[in-house]
Coordinates of C-alpha atoms in Angstrom, one line a residue:
X35 CA 94.9 143.0 105.3
X36 CA 93.0 139.9 106.5
X37 CA 91.0 140.2 109.7
X38 CA 91.6 138.4 112.9
X39 CA 89.2 136.4 115.0
X40 CA 88.1 137.6 118.4
X41 CA 89.9 136.1 121.4
X42 CA 87.2 133.5 122.1
X43 CA 87.6 132.1 118.6
X44 CA 91.3 131.3 118.7
X45 CA 90.9 127.9 120.3
X46 CA 91.2 124.9 117.9
X47 CA 91.1 121.1 118.1
X48 CA 91.3 118.4 115.4
X49 CA 88.6 115.9 114.3
X50 CA 89.8 113.2 116.7
X51 CA 90.0 115.7 119.6
X52 CA 93.6 114.7 120.6
X53 CA 95.3 117.9 119.4
X54 CA 94.5 121.4 120.7
X55 CA 95.9 124.9 120.2
X56 CA 95.2 128.5 121.1
X57 CA 96.5 130.9 118.5
X58 CA 97.5 134.5 119.1
X59 CA 95.4 135.4 116.1
X60 CA 93.3 133.7 113.4
X61 CA 94.0 135.0 109.9
X62 CA 91.4 134.5 107.1
X63 CA 93.0 136.1 104.0
X64 CA 90.8 136.5 100.9
X65 CA 93.6 137.0 98.3
X66 CA 97.2 135.9 97.7
X67 CA 98.3 139.5 98.4
X68 CA 96.7 139.3 101.8
X69 CA 98.6 136.0 102.5
X70 CA 101.8 137.7 101.5
X71 CA 101.1 140.7 103.8
X72 CA 100.2 138.4 106.7
X73 CA 103.4 136.4 106.3
X74 CA 105.6 139.5 106.2
X75 CA 103.7 141.0 109.2
X76 CA 104.4 137.8 111.2
X77 CA 108.0 137.8 110.2
X78 CA 108.5 141.4 111.3
X79 CA 106.8 140.6 114.6
X80 CA 109.0 137.5 115.1
X81 CA 105.9 135.2 115.1
X82 CA 105.1 132.1 113.2
X83 CA 102.1 131.4 111.0
X84 CA 100.6 127.9 110.7
X85 CA 98.1 127.1 108.0
X86 CA 95.4 124.7 108.9
X87 CA 93.1 122.5 106.9
X88 CA 90.1 120.6 108.1
X89 CA 91.8 119.0 111.1
X90 CA 91.9 115.4 109.9
X91 CA 95.5 114.8 110.9
X92 CA 96.1 113.0 114.2
X93 CA 99.6 114.6 114.7
X94 CA 100.3 118.1 115.9
X95 CA 101.0 119.2 112.3
X96 CA 98.5 122.0 112.5
X97 CA 99.1 122.9 116.2
X98 CA 100.5 126.4 116.8
X99 CA 100.7 128.9 119.6
X100 CA 101.4 131.6 117.0
X101 CA 99.2 132.9 114.3
X102 CA 96.8 130.4 112.6
X103 CA 95.8 130.8 109.0
X104 CA 92.5 129.6 107.7
X105 CA 92.4 129.5 103.9
X106 CA 88.8 128.7 103.3
X107 CA 88.0 132.4 102.3
X108 CA 90.8 132.6 99.7
X109 CA 89.1 134.0 96.7
X110 CA 90.8 132.1 93.9
X111 CA 88.6 131.1 91.0
X112 CA 88.8 127.4 90.1
X113 CA 90.0 126.9 86.6
X114 CA 89.1 123.7 84.7
X115 CA 90.9 122.8 81.4
X116 CA 88.8 119.9 80.2
X117 CA 90.9 119.3 77.1
X118 CA 94.2 119.1 79.0
X119 CA 92.4 117.4 82.0
X120 CA 93.9 119.9 84.5
X121 CA 92.1 121.8 87.3
X122 CA 93.5 124.6 89.4
X123 CA 91.8 125.2 92.7
X124 CA 92.3 127.2 95.9
X125 CA 94.3 125.2 98.5
X126 CA 91.5 125.5 101.1
X127 CA 88.9 123.7 98.9
X128 CA 87.9 120.3 100.3
X129 CA 88.2 117.1 98.4
X130 CA 84.4 116.8 98.5
X131 CA 84.0 120.1 96.8
X132 CA 86.7 119.2 94.3
X133 CA 85.0 116.0 93.4
X134 CA 81.7 117.8 92.8
X135 CA 83.4 120.4 90.6
X136 CA 85.2 117.7 88.6
X137 CA 82.1 115.6 88.1
X138 CA 80.3 118.6 86.7
X139 CA 83.0 118.7 83.9
X140 CA 83.0 114.9 83.5
X141 CA 86.4 114.6 85.1
X142 CA 87.7 112.8 88.2
X143 CA 90.9 112.3 90.3
X144 CA 92.6 109.0 89.4
X145 CA 92.4 107.8 93.0
X146 CA 91.2 108.9 96.4
X147 CA 91.4 107.8 100.0
X148 CA 88.4 106.7 102.0
X149 CA 87.3 110.1 103.2
X150 CA 86.9 113.4 101.4
X151 CA 86.7 116.0 104.2
X152 CA 90.4 117.1 103.9
X153 CA 91.4 120.3 102.1
X154 CA 93.4 119.9 99.0
X155 CA 96.5 121.5 100.6
X156 CA 96.2 119.4 103.7
X157 CA 95.7 116.2 101.8
X158 CA 98.7 116.5 99.6
X159 CA 101.0 118.1 102.3
X160 CA 100.6 115.1 104.6
X161 CA 100.9 112.4 102.0
X162 CA 97.2 111.3 101.9
X163 CA 96.7 108.3 99.7
X164 CA 94.3 105.7 98.5
X165 CA 95.1 102.2 97.4
X166 CA 96.2 100.7 94.0
X167 CA 99.4 99.1 93.0
X168 CA 99.8 101.4 90.0
X169 CA 98.7 104.6 91.8
X170 CA 100.7 107.0 93.9
X171 CA 99.3 109.2 96.6
X172 CA 97.3 112.4 95.9
X173 CA 100.5 114.5 95.7
X174 CA 101.5 112.6 92.6
X175 CA 98.6 114.2 90.8
X176 CA 99.9 117.7 91.4
X177 CA 101.1 119.4 88.2
X178 CA 101.9 122.8 89.7
X179 CA 101.4 124.8 92.8
X180 CA 101.8 128.3 94.1
X181 CA 103.7 128.7 97.3
X182 CA 104.1 131.8 99.5
X183 CA 107.4 131.3 101.3
X184 CA 108.3 132.4 104.8
X185 CA 109.7 135.6 103.5
X186 CA 106.6 136.5 101.5
X187 CA 107.9 135.5 98.1
X188 CA 105.4 134.0 95.7
X189 CA 106.7 131.0 93.9
X190 CA 104.9 129.1 91.0
X191 CA 106.4 125.6 91.1
X192 CA 106.2 122.8 88.6
X193 CA 108.6 120.4 86.9
X194 CA 109.9 123.3 84.8
X195 CA 109.6 126.2 87.3
X196 CA 111.6 125.7 90.5
X197 CA 111.6 121.9 90.1
X198 CA 113.5 121.2 93.3
X199 CA 111.0 123.2 95.3
X200 CA 108.2 121.4 93.5
X201 CA 109.5 118.0 94.5
X202 CA 109.8 119.1 98.1
X203 CA 106.6 121.2 98.4
X204 CA 104.1 118.5 97.2
X205 CA 104.5 116.7 100.5
X206 CA 105.9 119.4 102.9
X207 CA 103.8 119.4 106.1
X208 CA 103.4 123.1 105.6
X209 CA 107.1 123.6 106.5
X210 CA 108.1 125.4 103.2
X211 CA 105.4 128.0 103.2
X212 CA 101.7 128.4 102.5
X213 CA 100.1 126.7 99.5
X214 CA 97.6 129.1 97.9
X215 CA 96.6 127.1 94.8
X216 CA 97.2 123.7 93.4
X217 CA 96.9 122.4 89.8
X218 CA 96.0 118.7 89.6
X219 CA 96.1 116.3 86.7
X220 CA 92.7 114.6 86.3
X221 CA 91.2 111.8 84.2
X222 CA 87.9 111.4 82.4
X223 CA 85.1 110.6 84.8
X224 CA 84.9 106.8 85.4
X225 CA 82.8 104.2 87.1
X226 CA 84.0 101.6 89.5
X227 CA 82.8 98.1 90.2
X228 CA 83.3 97.4 93.9
X229 CA 83.5 93.9 95.2
X230 CA 83.6 93.5 99.0
X231 CA 83.7 90.1 100.6
X232 CA 84.8 88.3 103.7
X233 CA 87.9 86.1 103.5
X234 CA 90.5 84.3 105.6
X235 CA 93.6 86.4 106.3
X236 CA 96.1 83.6 105.5
X237 CA 94.4 83.0 102.1
X238 CA 94.5 86.7 101.3
X239 CA 98.2 86.9 102.2
X240 CA 99.0 83.9 100.1
X241 CA 97.1 85.3 97.1
X242 CA 98.1 88.9 97.6
X243 CA 100.6 89.4 94.8
X244 CA 98.0 88.1 92.3
X245 CA 95.2 90.1 93.9
X246 CA 97.1 93.3 93.8
X247 CA 98.1 92.8 90.2
X248 CA 94.7 91.7 89.1
X249 CA 92.7 94.7 90.3
X250 CA 92.9 98.5 90.0
X251 CA 92.5 99.0 93.7
X252 CA 92.8 96.4 96.6
X253 CA 92.6 96.8 100.3
X254 CA 91.6 94.7 103.3
X255 CA 90.5 95.1 106.9
X256 CA 91.8 92.5 109.4
X257 CA 89.7 92.0 112.5
X258 CA 91.9 91.5 115.6
X259 CA 91.5 88.2 117.6
X260 CA 90.2 86.5 114.4
X261 CA 91.6 85.1 111.2
X262 CA 89.0 87.0 109.1
X263 CA 89.3 90.0 106.8
X264 CA 87.0 92.1 104.7
X265 CA 88.6 92.2 101.3
X266 CA 87.7 95.1 98.9
X267 CA 88.6 95.5 95.3
X268 CA 87.6 98.3 92.9
X269 CA 87.9 98.0 89.1
X270 CA 87.0 100.4 86.3
X271 CA 84.0 99.4 84.2
X272 CA 82.2 100.9 81.3
X273 CA 78.7 101.4 82.8
X274 CA 77.1 102.2 86.1
X275 CA 74.7 99.3 85.7
X276 CA 74.6 97.8 89.3
X277 CA 74.2 100.8 91.7
X278 CA 73.5 100.0 95.3
X279 CA 69.9 100.6 96.3
X280 CA 69.6 103.6 98.5
X281 CA 68.3 101.5 101.4
X282 CA 71.3 99.1 101.1
X283 CA 73.8 102.0 101.0
X284 CA 72.2 103.5 104.1
X285 CA 72.1 100.1 105.9
X286 CA 75.7 99.2 105.2
X287 CA 77.6 102.5 105.1
X288 CA 75.6 104.6 107.5
X289 CA 73.7 102.4 110.0
X290 CA 76.0 99.4 110.3
X291 CA 79.4 101.0 109.6
X292 CA 78.6 104.0 111.9
X293 CA 75.7 103.7 114.2
X294 CA 75.9 100.0 115.0
X295 CA 79.7 100.0 115.0
X296 CA 79.8 103.0 117.4
X297 CA 77.5 101.1 119.8
X298 CA 79.8 98.1 119.6
X299 CA 82.8 100.2 120.3
X300 CA 81.1 101.8 123.3
X301 CA 80.3 98.3 124.6
X302 CA 83.8 97.1 124.1
X303 CA 85.2 100.2 125.9
X304 CA 82.8 99.6 128.8
X305 CA 83.5 95.8 129.0
X306 CA 86.9 95.2 127.4
X307 CA 86.6 91.4 127.8
X308 CA 83.9 91.4 125.1
X309 CA 86.3 92.9 122.5
X310 CA 87.3 89.6 120.9
X311 CA 83.7 88.5 120.6
X312 CA 82.7 91.8 119.2
X313 CA 85.5 91.6 116.6
X314 CA 84.4 88.1 115.6
X315 CA 80.8 89.1 115.3
X316 CA 81.7 92.2 113.2
X317 CA 83.8 90.0 110.9
X318 CA 81.0 87.6 110.4
X319 CA 78.3 90.2 110.0
X320 CA 79.8 91.8 106.9
X321 CA 78.3 90.1 103.9
X322 CA 79.5 90.0 100.3
X323 CA 78.3 92.8 98.0
X324 CA 79.0 93.9 94.5
X325 CA 78.0 97.2 93.1
X326 CA 78.9 100.1 90.7
X327 CA 79.1 103.8 91.2
X328 CA 80.8 107.1 90.3
X329 CA 84.5 106.8 91.3
X330 CA 84.5 109.2 94.2
X331 CA 81.3 107.8 95.7
X332 CA 82.9 104.3 95.7
X333 CA 86.3 105.5 97.1
X334 CA 84.9 107.7 99.9
X335 CA 82.5 106.8 102.7
X336 CA 81.2 108.6 105.8
X337 CA 83.3 108.1 109.0
X338 CA 81.6 109.3 112.1
X339 CA 83.0 107.0 114.7
X340 CA 85.9 108.8 116.3
X341 CA 89.3 107.1 116.6
X342 CA 93.0 107.6 116.8
X343 CA 95.3 106.2 114.1
X344 CA 98.9 105.4 113.3
X345 CA 99.8 104.2 109.8
X346 CA 103.1 103.0 108.4
X347 CA 104.3 102.6 104.8
X348 CA 106.4 99.5 104.5
X349 CA 108.4 98.0 101.6
X350 CA 105.6 95.8 100.1
X351 CA 107.4 92.5 100.5
X352 CA 107.7 93.0 104.3
X353 CA 103.9 93.0 104.8
X354 CA 103.5 89.3 105.9
X355 CA 106.2 89.7 108.5
X356 CA 104.7 92.9 109.8
X357 CA 101.2 91.5 110.1
X358 CA 102.6 88.4 111.9
X359 CA 104.3 90.6 114.4
X360 CA 101.2 92.7 114.8
X361 CA 99.1 89.7 115.6
X362 CA 101.5 88.8 118.4
X363 CA 101.6 92.4 119.7
X364 CA 97.8 92.5 119.9
X365 CA 97.5 89.2 121.7
X366 CA 99.9 90.3 124.5
X367 CA 98.5 93.8 125.0
X368 CA 97.1 94.5 128.5
X369 CA 94.0 96.0 126.9
X370 CA 91.9 95.3 123.9
X371 CA 91.7 96.6 120.3
X372 CA 88.3 97.6 119.0
X373 CA 89.0 98.6 115.5
X374 CA 90.1 96.5 112.5
X375 CA 93.5 97.0 110.9
X376 CA 93.5 98.5 107.4
X377 CA 96.0 97.4 104.7
X378 CA 96.5 99.4 101.4
X379 CA 99.0 99.6 98.6
X380 CA 100.6 102.4 96.5
X381 CA 103.2 102.7 93.7
X382 CA 106.6 104.3 94.1
X383 CA 107.1 108.0 93.4
X384 CA 109.9 110.6 93.4
X385 CA 108.5 113.2 95.9
X386 CA 111.2 113.8 98.5
X387 CA 109.1 113.3 101.7
X388 CA 106.5 110.9 100.2
X389 CA 106.1 107.7 102.2
X390 CA 106.4 105.8 98.9
X391 CA 109.6 107.6 97.7
X392 CA 111.5 105.2 95.5
X393 CA 109.6 102.1 96.4
X394 CA 106.2 100.3 96.1
X395 CA 104.6 100.3 99.5
X396 CA 102.1 98.5 101.6
X397 CA 100.4 100.6 104.2
X398 CA 99.3 99.2 107.6
X399 CA 96.9 101.4 109.6
X400 CA 96.2 100.8 113.2
X401 CA 93.1 102.4 114.8
X402 CA 91.8 102.6 118.4
X403 CA 88.5 103.9 119.6
X404 CA 88.5 107.2 121.3
X405 CA 88.9 106.8 125.1
X406 CA 90.7 103.5 124.8
X407 CA 94.4 103.0 125.5
X408 CA 96.5 103.2 122.4
X409 CA 100.1 104.3 122.9
X410 CA 101.6 101.0 123.9
X411 CA 99.9 99.3 121.0
X412 CA 101.0 101.9 118.5
X413 CA 104.6 102.2 119.9
X414 CA 105.0 98.4 119.8
X415 CA 104.1 98.2 116.1
X416 CA 106.2 101.3 115.4
X417 CA 109.3 99.4 116.6
X418 CA 108.5 96.6 114.2
X419 CA 107.8 98.9 111.3
X420 CA 111.0 101.0 111.9
X421 CA 113.1 97.8 111.8
X422 CA 111.4 96.9 108.5
X423 CA 112.3 100.3 106.9
X424 CA 108.8 101.7 107.5
X425 CA 107.9 105.4 107.1
X426 CA 105.1 106.9 109.3
X427 CA 102.2 108.6 107.6
X428 CA 102.7 112.4 108.2
X429 CA 99.1 112.9 109.3
X430 CA 99.0 109.9 111.6
X431 CA 100.4 109.4 115.1
X432 CA 104.1 108.4 115.5
X433 CA 107.0 109.0 117.8
X434 CA 109.9 109.3 115.3
X435 CA 112.3 112.2 115.4
X436 CA 114.6 113.8 112.8
X437 CA 117.5 111.6 113.6
X438 CA 115.3 108.5 113.2
X439 CA 113.6 109.7 110.0
X440 CA 116.6 110.9 108.1
X441 CA 117.9 107.4 107.1
X442 CA 114.4 106.5 105.9
X443 CA 114.3 109.3 103.3
X444 CA 117.1 109.5 100.8
X445 CA 116.3 113.2 100.1
X446 CA 115.8 114.2 103.7
X447 CA 118.8 116.5 103.9
X448 CA 118.0 118.0 100.5
X449 CA 114.5 118.9 101.9

């Protein structure tokens, strides 16, 4: 049986610090058999178990006043099949660890989001995604998974074994059981050429269909109170022949994007009237740069400035209308917004609770600096997004209930 943590170790909070919980026990199983035993023990005691990842969700998805399960000690050996480009890993492995493992075998995931701190199970279960018109979220890379159900049954699921459970369990919020291992489809390791440049929002929106079609991965950040965006495109290239000098990487991605930006946010929180000017200066301060690098190093960057976030997946053709409404919302808020708005794109998939189920999507992510008001801002955009058929990201803040969500997901009742 897995051990439990002492009473003073049962408190938990997420990365953003907006979710907290105190468990009755903390379980750290080292084998699938121990997971099964703990599930059956909890069922017999009438308690619930909640598995937790690395705490990078802003919602209470990992909050529980019952037993909390930490899967980081799960002793499941990673298996890499280079010829078939498949990797099977324990569910508690982080994406950062996975990227290192894959690189050692000259493999990579086809796409990633912008951070790599999440566990594999947490990332797929909440619908974590990157950007790219031809790419789905990380859950679309899953070829098989092993699930311990609420009764302690061990199910190996894939397109041929328990296919309905497979389509539900790839994005399940932990509601169907505990994922203990995941098999992911990989690709040969590849190099990306990144092009980051300032641009006008209206120009980007006018050119967006061509931009999204012309590049492997496109996203942009709009700076509130301005007409400026930072446009980013990533494309596969044959050689890593233009890497960023180490000093430039530190200056842009560490010092400016974290240290300086954190100072600007603290200033904006202390003197809100300065927020529009800070946003304008931030937009103008970002210069154009072009560089190459290993795929995961280009996709992922350090994020040390704490914030709260809401993100909505919208039918792609509704994006201009959504952003127009968002501009009006921000202009009439009684407080200021200190973070840029992020826009990304994904391809349609057939995973029941995926945000992109059955449609190509545009994702609009709203952020607000820790300690600043956020709920009126997020709620106002949620109304707009809901009317446009939007689906909230499962790991980001929202106020939708089951009655509201059911019409947005054709397979909701099947789930």
